[in-house]
Amino acid sequence: MQVNRQRHFSLAFVFLVPLIVPLAIIALTIKNYYDSVNGQINDEYQRIHSALSRATKVLSAIDYSFSNYSKSNFIWLVDHNRQVVDGLCQMWPIDALLRAEGRGEIPAIDINYMLVGDKVMCDPNSAQYKRVSGQVSLAPVLSFLHDIDDFLLGIHYIDREGYIMSSPDTYAKNITSEIINTIKTRPFWQVTARNRDLITISGPAPVLSYSQLVMSLSMPVFNQDVHQGMLSLDIAYNTLLSSQQRLAGELGLYNSAHRALPNDAVRIESVKIDGVAVNYTLYYQYDWKAEIRHLVDRQRYGLLLAVFTYVFSVIALFFINIRVEHNYFKQLAARDPLTGLLNRRGLEVYLATAQRENYLALAVFDIDNFKSINDTFGHDVGDQVIIYMAKKITANIRSHDAAARVGGEEFVVFMTGNEIEPLKVSMQRVQKAVRDGAQQVLSDGFTISGGVEVVSAETDSSFEVLFKAADTKLYQAKTTGKDKLVF
């Protein structure tokens, strides 16, 4: 048996091998995070799609009301405040009157809308006043519906005669004469008018009345096949896309007609809603630094487990390294480096603790004419002969027997047993095995001689005593013909 020449693990082994399990844990942690984020993005996409679908239904319901309105027998405008500001007529509800007894048509809740048009609209005798009076009964509907969702900023009706009905009144208060006079020439009006049976989406874009980006859903209003005006529903873009999940990145809606898709956009998915003329695309805009911070925050326990596993493994390998190196030096001190057999010191330690039966046998074997082998074939071949003999001895003794190399070509075999004769036979078997296979290393083979001392376990059986007696018998074998054992 060859001595273990591995002193210790390399530093690369100590630091790199323990990475296997932590890296597997980190990979699983990242996958769990990835799956979680994808699931949250799916939920967000579904929420946005549902919100836009609901907004289109609100707009379609209002359009149905405006397209099929009938003039009331009561002129509602007499109950409205009216004022002319900068050449524009503004009308808004008188809340107390609208909630007065006998007005069961209007629920007793806050109603917030405003009508804005040319100053002649405030004149009860004008055609515009009469047209408004036939539509104003629908104004509270705008007020009711614009409060359905937080992302709905406002609902507006823009009439072909140049007045605007808006809820809440915030937007209407910022309307100017220029807007009123140019409303029909704006792309917003023209594109919507062309999509008669469809809803047109525009934006996101900044709007004067709001402090954030606005998306608008609009559709034309027809009555008896005559274009009457246009309905517009304003959506707070940032509110709609504000993640209700713990996402590190941002959600976005993209339309190639308005702006380019960001380079860092992923999870691109079309938003297709029945009845909408322009389809948008949802995307998730990631920020890898934010994603890493988010990953560490949400998966910190898994990452801590990976770090702990790695540190524990490295420390464990350091301790194993110390133990391996200790065993290495211990073996180095007790074994012959060429053959792996015990050396003289190792054999003495072994004999001091070995279990003993009735008889002990110690043999000293020596290769015959070994100097001639070295001189003829060289020391390399001599070493191969020694290694061969060590292997043969090891293969022909029991596991609890011991073998040692105590000199250049001198070997010791120690056995214990309950009878003398089997011990002698075992020693002869070792000699015969070495001699019979010797041609494996030398073409002419070689022989060995030996001296064997067999004593009772009760006698003085120290190593020095046994070795000296066996060595004396070896000398007899060498001087009386070689290739034999002397007992």
XYZ file of C-alpha atoms in Angstrom:
487
model
C 0.000 0.000 0.000
C 1.367 3.395 -0.998
C 1.502 6.155 1.580
C -1.092 8.905 1.153
C 0.865 11.764 -0.392
C -1.966 14.289 -0.126
C -0.902 16.708 2.594
C -4.055 18.844 2.474
C -6.702 20.266 0.197
C -5.637 23.184 -1.983
C -6.940 26.654 -1.154
C -8.858 26.643 -4.444
C -10.595 23.461 -3.316
C -11.359 24.902 0.137
C -12.921 28.094 -1.253
C -14.467 26.893 -4.519
C -15.983 23.477 -3.742
C -18.189 24.844 -0.901
C -19.681 27.260 -3.436
C -21.647 24.446 -5.093
C -24.451 24.223 -2.508
C -24.712 27.998 -1.842
C -24.833 28.680 -5.572
C -27.624 26.112 -5.912
C -29.505 27.837 -3.056
C -28.953 31.248 -4.664
C -30.118 29.918 -8.036
C -33.304 28.571 -6.451
C -33.778 31.855 -4.571
C -33.405 33.882 -7.769
C -35.805 31.542 -9.585
C -38.370 31.917 -6.788
C -37.963 35.698 -6.966
C -38.266 35.631 -10.765
C -41.419 33.503 -10.588
C -42.852 35.776 -7.903
C -42.168 38.932 -9.920
C -43.656 37.369 -13.044
C -46.758 36.391 -11.083
C -47.098 39.941 -9.736
C -46.624 41.404 -13.211
C -49.357 39.071 -14.496
C -51.660 40.325 -11.735
C -50.830 43.934 -12.562
C -51.434 43.404 -16.282
C -54.790 41.810 -15.514
C -55.699 44.710 -13.218
C -54.773 47.333 -15.833
C -56.590 45.455 -18.572
C -59.692 45.172 -16.393
C -59.481 48.864 -15.449
C -59.275 49.961 -19.090
C -62.100 47.612 -20.024
C -64.214 49.083 -17.242
C -63.377 52.620 -18.393
C -64.475 51.799 -21.953
C -67.764 50.441 -20.602
C -68.306 53.658 -18.629
C -67.657 55.708 -21.753
C -69.936 53.497 -23.855
C -72.726 53.817 -21.287
C -72.480 57.615 -21.293
C -72.357 57.644 -25.078
C -75.547 55.603 -25.157
C -77.220 58.163 -22.877
C -76.092 61.134 -24.952
C -76.938 59.465 -28.255
C -80.463 58.694 -27.103
C -81.309 61.640 -24.856
C -84.727 63.291 -25.050
C -85.386 66.834 -24.057
C -86.895 67.295 -20.660
C -90.118 69.174 -20.197
C -88.355 71.139 -17.504
C -85.656 73.636 -18.231
C -82.945 72.620 -15.739
C -80.717 75.568 -16.488
C -82.918 77.902 -14.426
C -81.516 76.097 -11.358
C -77.878 76.619 -12.342
C -75.441 79.306 -11.454
C -74.346 81.284 -14.486
C -71.514 83.746 -15.006
C -69.486 85.171 -17.872
C -65.705 85.118 -17.349
C -63.300 86.345 -20.034
C -65.975 86.088 -22.728
C -67.014 82.552 -21.714
C -70.229 81.430 -20.101
C -69.813 79.116 -17.090
C -72.714 77.165 -15.611
C -72.638 74.878 -12.586
C -75.257 73.275 -10.347
C -76.784 74.949 -7.329
C -76.409 72.076 -4.927
C -79.106 73.135 -2.471
C -81.720 73.433 -5.227
C -80.709 70.121 -6.833
C -81.271 68.335 -3.532
C -84.500 70.166 -2.762
C -87.699 68.329 -1.977
C -89.481 67.103 -5.051
C -86.344 66.411 -7.104
C -86.340 62.660 -6.842
C -84.593 62.381 -10.169
C -81.316 63.636 -8.638
C -79.875 61.664 -5.664
C -78.918 63.732 -2.622
C -75.153 63.494 -3.129
C -72.431 65.942 -4.113
C -72.661 66.765 -7.810
C -69.650 68.398 -9.402
C -69.735 69.468 -13.026
C -69.521 72.615 -15.130
C -70.623 73.722 -18.588
C -68.415 76.155 -20.484
C -69.184 77.814 -23.808
C -69.446 81.099 -25.621
C -70.970 83.903 -23.548
C -74.225 83.695 -25.557
C -74.867 80.345 -23.844
C -75.784 82.272 -20.696
C -78.603 84.041 -22.608
C -81.888 82.117 -22.051
C -83.093 83.288 -25.467
C -80.107 81.921 -27.393
C -80.200 78.717 -29.476
C -77.172 77.441 -27.598
C -78.938 77.882 -24.245
C -81.879 75.862 -25.521
C -79.563 73.135 -26.845
C -77.761 72.940 -23.515
C -81.046 72.762 -21.639
C -81.899 69.576 -23.501
C -78.650 67.892 -22.503
C -77.934 69.164 -19.026
C -80.077 66.469 -17.452
C -77.242 64.073 -18.357
C -74.573 66.131 -16.602
C -75.083 64.499 -13.178
C -74.363 61.132 -14.836
C -70.874 62.388 -15.630
C -70.413 63.368 -12.004
C -71.598 60.005 -10.711
C -69.440 57.909 -13.035
C -66.167 59.801 -12.765
C -65.909 58.715 -9.099
C -66.056 54.982 -9.895
C -62.263 54.526 -9.940
C -59.358 56.469 -8.486
C -57.614 56.625 -11.850
C -60.565 58.420 -13.525
C -59.698 62.126 -13.541
C -62.704 63.455 -15.369
C -65.411 62.926 -17.984
C -66.222 65.562 -20.590
C -68.817 66.084 -23.276
C -67.702 68.465 -26.077
C -70.630 69.615 -28.203
C -70.431 70.497 -31.870
C -71.818 73.954 -31.035
C -68.673 74.769 -29.067
C -69.505 74.211 -25.425
C -68.075 71.685 -22.978
C -69.803 69.812 -20.160
C -67.184 68.558 -17.684
C -67.081 66.702 -14.386
C -65.419 67.594 -12.144
C -65.322 71.313 -12.794
C -61.511 71.516 -12.498
C -60.925 70.944 -16.196
C -63.689 73.300 -17.291
C -62.325 76.200 -15.249
C -59.123 76.148 -17.316
C -60.848 76.242 -20.708
C -60.116 79.361 -22.764
C -61.814 80.995 -25.721
C -58.995 79.757 -27.943
C -59.716 76.143 -26.972
C -63.443 76.602 -27.621
C -62.863 78.227 -31.020
C -60.285 75.655 -32.231
C -61.699 72.476 -30.726
C -62.967 71.090 -34.051
C -59.651 71.607 -35.790
C -57.623 69.710 -33.227
C -56.379 66.172 -34.131
C -58.082 64.911 -30.989
C -61.513 65.860 -32.400
C -60.807 64.753 -35.950
C -59.377 61.320 -35.114
C -62.252 60.607 -32.745
C -64.849 61.708 -35.294
C -63.407 59.284 -37.864
C -63.743 56.311 -35.506
C -67.522 56.470 -35.351
C -68.214 53.136 -33.673
C -64.915 52.811 -31.828
C -63.218 54.277 -28.792
C -59.987 56.153 -29.493
C -57.155 56.143 -26.953
C -54.609 58.940 -26.932
C -51.709 59.881 -24.720
C -50.208 59.727 -22.246
C -49.509 63.427 -22.442
C -49.468 66.433 -20.090
C -52.725 68.355 -19.837
C -53.044 71.901 -18.546
C -55.698 71.032 -15.975
C -53.793 68.193 -14.355
C -50.411 67.849 -12.712
C -49.730 64.409 -14.164
C -49.743 62.577 -17.473
C -53.187 61.869 -18.867
C -54.541 59.197 -21.188
C -57.834 59.958 -22.870
C -60.522 57.600 -24.104
C -62.856 59.335 -26.521
C -65.728 58.498 -28.837
C -68.110 60.510 -31.015
C -71.766 61.052 -30.097
C -74.347 60.659 -32.869
C -78.064 61.312 -32.695
C -80.273 60.323 -35.606
C -77.074 59.758 -37.589
C -75.947 63.338 -37.024
C -72.618 63.998 -35.277
C -73.516 65.859 -32.094
C -70.204 66.002 -30.270
C -67.619 63.944 -28.485
C -67.247 62.245 -25.109
C -63.843 62.087 -23.443
C -62.761 60.193 -20.349
C -59.438 61.226 -18.772
C -57.334 58.620 -16.997
C -54.486 59.395 -14.605
C -51.673 57.471 -16.328
C -49.410 57.188 -13.280
C -52.280 56.193 -10.976
C -53.456 53.514 -13.387
C -49.968 52.070 -13.681
C -49.003 52.499 -10.055
C -48.099 49.000 -8.937
C -50.242 47.547 -6.195
C -47.605 44.817 -5.807
C -44.077 45.100 -4.440
C -42.414 45.546 -7.833
C -38.986 47.154 -8.152
C -39.485 48.271 -11.756
C -42.172 50.379 -13.418
C -45.135 49.452 -15.571
C -45.772 51.285 -18.814
C -48.185 51.558 -21.731
C -46.708 52.025 -25.170
C -48.071 53.082 -28.517
C -45.653 53.389 -31.427
C -47.521 56.449 -32.691
C -46.670 58.381 -29.527
C -43.221 57.282 -28.378
C -40.572 54.594 -28.693
C -40.500 51.497 -26.557
C -37.801 51.815 -23.834
C -34.672 49.739 -24.372
C -35.028 48.093 -20.963
C -38.661 47.060 -21.517
C -39.511 43.401 -20.895
C -42.661 41.310 -20.597
C -44.160 43.134 -23.593
C -47.833 42.247 -23.953
C -50.589 43.699 -26.135
C -53.695 45.165 -24.530
C -56.615 44.318 -26.783
C -60.006 45.654 -25.770
C -63.145 45.184 -27.821
C -64.382 48.401 -29.368
C -61.074 50.271 -29.029
C -59.501 51.616 -32.211
C -55.896 51.861 -31.061
C -54.329 48.990 -29.162
C -51.587 49.670 -26.646
C -48.783 47.473 -25.356
C -47.999 46.876 -21.708
C -44.398 46.496 -20.642
C -42.326 46.193 -17.487
C -39.370 48.565 -17.289
C -36.719 47.012 -15.083
C -33.891 48.639 -13.177
C -31.288 45.987 -12.398
C -29.930 47.864 -9.364
C -33.422 48.215 -7.915
C -34.166 44.586 -8.748
C -31.050 43.450 -6.860
C -31.998 45.552 -3.820
C -35.527 44.190 -4.034
C -34.254 40.628 -4.366
C -32.012 41.026 -1.315
C -34.869 42.556 0.687
C -37.488 39.942 -0.229
C -35.255 36.859 -0.322
C -32.856 37.802 2.466
C -33.436 34.606 4.447
C -32.611 32.383 1.475
C -29.518 34.461 0.710
C -28.449 34.390 4.364
C -28.826 30.613 4.306
C -26.547 30.458 1.251
C -23.932 32.673 2.933
C -24.132 30.669 6.178
C -23.798 27.390 4.263
C -20.744 28.665 2.413
C -18.998 30.046 5.512
C -19.781 26.883 7.498
C -18.458 24.680 4.666
C -15.238 26.680 4.333
C -14.629 26.545 8.098
C -15.379 22.799 8.107
C -12.916 22.223 5.263
C -10.264 24.228 7.110
C -10.664 21.946 10.117
C -10.623 18.872 7.870
C -7.499 20.287 6.231
C -5.805 20.546 9.605
C -6.811 16.967 10.407
C -5.643 15.667 7.011
C -2.323 17.445 7.343
C -1.905 16.099 10.865
C -2.599 12.563 9.644
C -0.206 13.118 6.762
C 2.689 13.998 9.038
C 1.698 11.220 11.388
C 1.817 8.744 8.488
C 5.033 10.281 7.245
C 6.634 9.584 10.600
C 5.332 5.986 10.803
C 5.541 4.754 7.205
C 8.091 4.135 4.534
C 7.508 6.688 1.732
C 8.577 4.326 -1.087
C 6.394 1.314 -0.261
C 3.737 2.663 2.074
C 4.596 -0.037 4.614
C 5.266 0.786 8.238
C 8.802 1.882 9.058
C 10.662 0.678 12.154
C 9.119 3.363 14.353
C 5.625 2.665 13.043
C 6.047 -1.051 13.636
C 7.161 -0.494 17.218
C 4.072 1.667 17.861
C 1.868 -0.990 16.270
C 3.371 -3.840 18.348
C 2.879 -1.894 21.557
C -0.910 -1.859 21.077
C -1.554 -4.950 18.905
C -3.832 -7.695 20.227
C -1.943 -10.958 20.821
C -3.013 -14.562 20.721
C -1.120 -17.608 22.091
C 1.915 -17.261 19.802
C 3.783 -14.462 18.087
C 5.830 -14.747 14.918
C 8.226 -12.099 13.610
C 10.077 -12.654 10.341
C 12.895 -10.610 8.844
C 13.049 -10.975 5.023
C 15.932 -9.834 2.878
C 16.282 -9.736 -0.923
C 19.106 -12.008 -2.036
C 21.920 -10.348 -3.997
C 20.171 -6.991 -3.967
C 23.429 -5.052 -4.410
C 24.058 -6.979 -7.630
C 20.553 -6.044 -8.859
C 21.265 -2.368 -8.228
C 24.686 -2.566 -9.866
C 23.392 -4.457 -12.909
C 20.023 -2.815 -13.567
C 20.269 0.477 -11.716
C 18.604 1.915 -8.672
C 15.315 2.561 -10.498
C 14.902 -1.152 -11.090
C 16.032 -1.782 -7.528
C 13.241 0.470 -6.287
C 10.729 -1.405 -8.462
C 11.900 -4.699 -6.885
C 11.379 -3.250 -3.397
C 7.912 -1.930 -4.290
C 7.001 -5.281 -5.842
C 8.055 -7.173 -2.725
C 6.027 -4.797 -0.493
C 2.903 -5.428 -2.589
C 3.401 -9.214 -2.478
C 3.863 -9.198 1.291
C 0.761 -7.039 1.785
C -1.302 -9.311 -0.489
C -0.309 -12.502 1.395
C -0.841 -11.512 5.016
C -4.053 -10.972 6.976
C -5.580 -7.581 7.671
C -4.565 -7.706 11.331
C -0.972 -8.734 10.554
C 1.710 -6.087 10.079
C 4.465 -5.519 7.525
C 7.297 -3.016 7.653
C 10.383 -1.986 5.727
C 13.193 -1.521 8.218
C 16.185 -1.205 5.920
C 17.190 -0.844 2.290
C 16.003 -4.306 1.186
C 15.021 -5.650 4.605
C 11.355 -6.290 5.522
C 9.672 -7.394 8.744
C 6.402 -9.370 8.966
C 4.572 -9.749 12.274
C 1.817 -12.324 12.856
C -0.049 -13.730 15.844
C -1.984 -16.997 16.194
C -3.088 -19.803 18.475
C -0.795 -22.469 16.938
C 2.818 -22.414 15.803
C 2.560 -24.456 12.600
C 0.024 -22.192 10.778
C 2.267 -19.226 11.519
C 5.225 -20.976 9.894
C 3.109 -21.916 6.870
C 2.021 -18.289 6.497
C 5.607 -17.062 6.508
C 6.533 -19.665 3.879
C 3.561 -18.528 1.776
C 4.893 -14.978 1.800
C 8.365 -16.132 0.681
C 6.947 -18.332 -2.083
C 4.601 -15.586 -3.387
C 7.499 -13.137 -3.700
C 9.791 -15.637 -5.417
C 7.152 -17.061 -7.818
C 6.181 -13.674 -9.230
C 9.637 -12.112 -9.249
C 9.920 -12.337 -13.060
C 7.330 -9.509 -13.208
C 10.113 -7.037 -12.359
C 13.278 -8.971 -13.337
C 13.469 -11.302 -16.313
C 15.530 -13.817 -14.316
C 13.531 -13.221 -11.120
C 15.073 -13.023 -7.684
C 14.840 -14.809 -4.328
C 14.534 -13.797 -0.697
C 15.808 -15.240 2.546
C 14.287 -14.932 5.971
C 14.659 -15.628 9.647
C 11.520 -16.307 11.696
C 11.196 -16.145 15.474
C 8.090 -17.801 16.924
C 7.487 -17.445 20.670
C 4.729 -17.818 23.212
C 2.805 -14.628 23.968
C 3.718 -15.087 27.623
C 7.445 -14.736 27.045
C 9.416 -11.521 26.695
C 8.219 -10.378 23.264
C 9.417 -6.844 22.837
C 10.292 -5.746 19.342
C 14.002 -5.561 20.089
C 14.091 -9.103 21.429
C 12.067 -10.607 18.564
C 13.905 -8.650 15.885
C 17.340 -9.600 17.167
C 16.433 -13.303 17.268
C 14.874 -13.245 13.759
C 17.775 -11.255 12.356
C 20.226 -13.848 13.684
C 18.274 -16.571 11.878
C 18.258 -14.449 8.714
C 22.030 -14.361 8.881
C 22.027 -18.155 9.074
C 19.799 -18.360 5.985
C 22.074 -15.990 4.088
C 25.243 -17.879 4.976
C 23.886 -21.356 4.308
C 22.653 -21.028 0.769
C 20.011 -18.221 0.638
C 16.487 -18.589 -0.799
C 15.178 -20.152 2.392
C 13.649 -19.499 5.785
C 15.256 -20.409 9.076
C 12.900 -20.985 12.026
